[in-house]
């Protein structure tokens, strides 16, 4: 399987999450940039829901012979390749490069093959909303 975050509209601009995302939790935190990703940000006042590009990584169960490079480590998330990503946003989680590199070395592509019997997004801080909207085959 190859996981693709293609959450963009017809013009290539990012789509926000379908459900409210609480940015006060420990989560992917793309607005924190490289230094503030994968953590709980601090706020002086309570912010509204996050409406930026959706960080995504998929976790699967039931894949025989698939290693951790395809298993959806929570901090291995990445943003869609959108035209309008805000400046300064982190575009990938702190563990994206190590796992993508491992998949590239093992399979010749990032996010290698596997067979999923159950899959859901596990981006840090977002599984509860991803499971709610994931279409099941």
XYZ file of C-alpha atoms in Angstrom:
137
model
C 0.000 0.000 0.000
C 1.072 3.520 -0.606
C -0.502 6.111 1.684
C -1.283 9.459 0.044
C -2.585 12.581 1.769
C -4.555 14.108 -1.108
C -6.865 16.294 0.968
C -6.951 19.146 -1.539
C -9.719 20.732 -3.604
C -9.929 20.950 -7.415
C -7.576 23.976 -7.352
C -4.945 22.162 -5.295
C -5.695 24.108 -2.091
C -5.849 22.250 1.215
C -9.142 21.099 2.653
C -9.736 21.597 6.398
C -10.760 18.660 8.574
C -14.448 17.721 8.374
C -14.741 17.788 12.175
C -13.514 20.353 14.714
C -9.873 19.859 15.739
C -8.910 21.024 19.232
C -5.423 22.584 18.945
C -4.972 22.751 22.749
C -4.239 19.000 22.935
C -0.945 17.212 22.373
C -1.187 16.779 18.616
C 0.661 17.080 15.271
C 0.612 20.915 15.505
C 1.712 21.957 11.979
C 1.391 25.684 12.905
C 4.223 25.166 15.421
C 6.751 24.745 12.605
C 9.594 22.256 12.852
C 10.430 23.248 16.433
C 6.847 23.078 17.732
C 5.434 20.079 15.867
C 4.237 16.932 17.644
C 3.512 18.661 20.912
C 0.918 20.511 22.900
C 1.156 24.223 22.083
C 0.603 26.908 24.679
C -2.020 29.628 24.301
C -2.768 32.754 26.308
C -6.452 32.522 25.396
C -8.565 29.620 24.225
C -8.244 29.359 20.438
C -10.945 28.324 18.014
C -10.772 24.984 16.179
C -7.820 24.349 13.882
C -8.867 24.920 10.262
C -5.543 24.446 8.494
C -4.308 21.584 6.297
C -4.951 18.104 7.706
C -1.897 16.177 8.920
C -2.325 12.491 8.065
C -0.690 9.129 8.694
C -2.548 5.832 8.457
C -2.261 2.917 10.858
C -3.257 -0.559 9.783
C -3.984 -3.857 11.479
C -3.771 -7.334 10.000
C -0.972 -6.821 7.501
C 1.261 -9.883 7.343
C 4.945 -9.189 6.922
C 4.648 -5.401 7.020
C 7.176 -3.649 9.233
C 6.962 -0.454 11.195
C 7.825 1.629 8.111
C 4.251 1.067 6.887
C 2.509 1.010 10.238
C 1.553 4.655 10.657
C 3.681 5.918 13.543
C 1.770 8.894 15.013
C 4.631 11.378 14.618
C 5.276 10.269 10.997
C 2.391 12.412 9.665
C 2.585 14.661 6.627
C 0.501 17.446 5.102
C -1.030 17.283 1.625
C 0.980 18.751 -1.247
C -1.309 21.787 -1.359
C -0.673 25.069 -3.175
C -1.632 27.186 -0.180
C 0.189 25.716 2.808
C 0.734 28.537 5.308
C 4.308 29.796 5.589
C 6.141 28.432 8.606
C 3.961 25.336 9.024
C 5.702 22.014 9.592
C 4.892 19.829 6.575
C 5.772 16.530 8.243
C 6.068 15.016 11.690
C 9.331 14.499 13.522
C 9.408 10.764 12.616
C 8.336 11.100 8.959
C 11.843 11.070 7.442
C 13.155 8.018 9.363
C 10.119 5.876 8.444
C 9.824 7.155 4.862
C 13.546 6.478 4.363
C 13.198 2.966 5.755
C 10.278 2.266 3.385
C 12.243 3.678 0.440
C 15.221 1.452 1.226
C 13.051 -1.632 1.736
C 10.520 -1.216 -1.096
C 11.894 1.439 -3.452
C 8.946 3.721 -2.583
C 7.893 5.507 0.573
C 5.130 3.862 2.604
C 5.565 0.368 1.278
C 3.126 -2.402 0.383
C 0.917 -4.333 2.752
C -2.533 -5.800 3.136
C -4.888 -3.978 5.467
C -7.793 -5.644 7.173
C -8.444 -2.628 9.415
C -6.993 0.824 8.959
C -7.502 4.262 10.441
C -5.613 7.538 10.714
C -3.382 7.814 13.794
C -1.921 11.287 13.416
C -0.947 12.436 16.869
C -3.978 14.034 18.539
C -6.378 13.271 15.671
C -7.370 9.559 15.765
C -10.727 10.241 17.421
C -11.883 12.454 14.540
C -10.337 10.323 11.777
C -11.980 7.130 12.951
C -15.329 8.923 12.927
C -15.125 9.810 9.220
C -13.070 6.929 7.777
C -15.065 5.063 5.108
C -14.914 1.307 5.659
C -14.894 -1.086 2.716
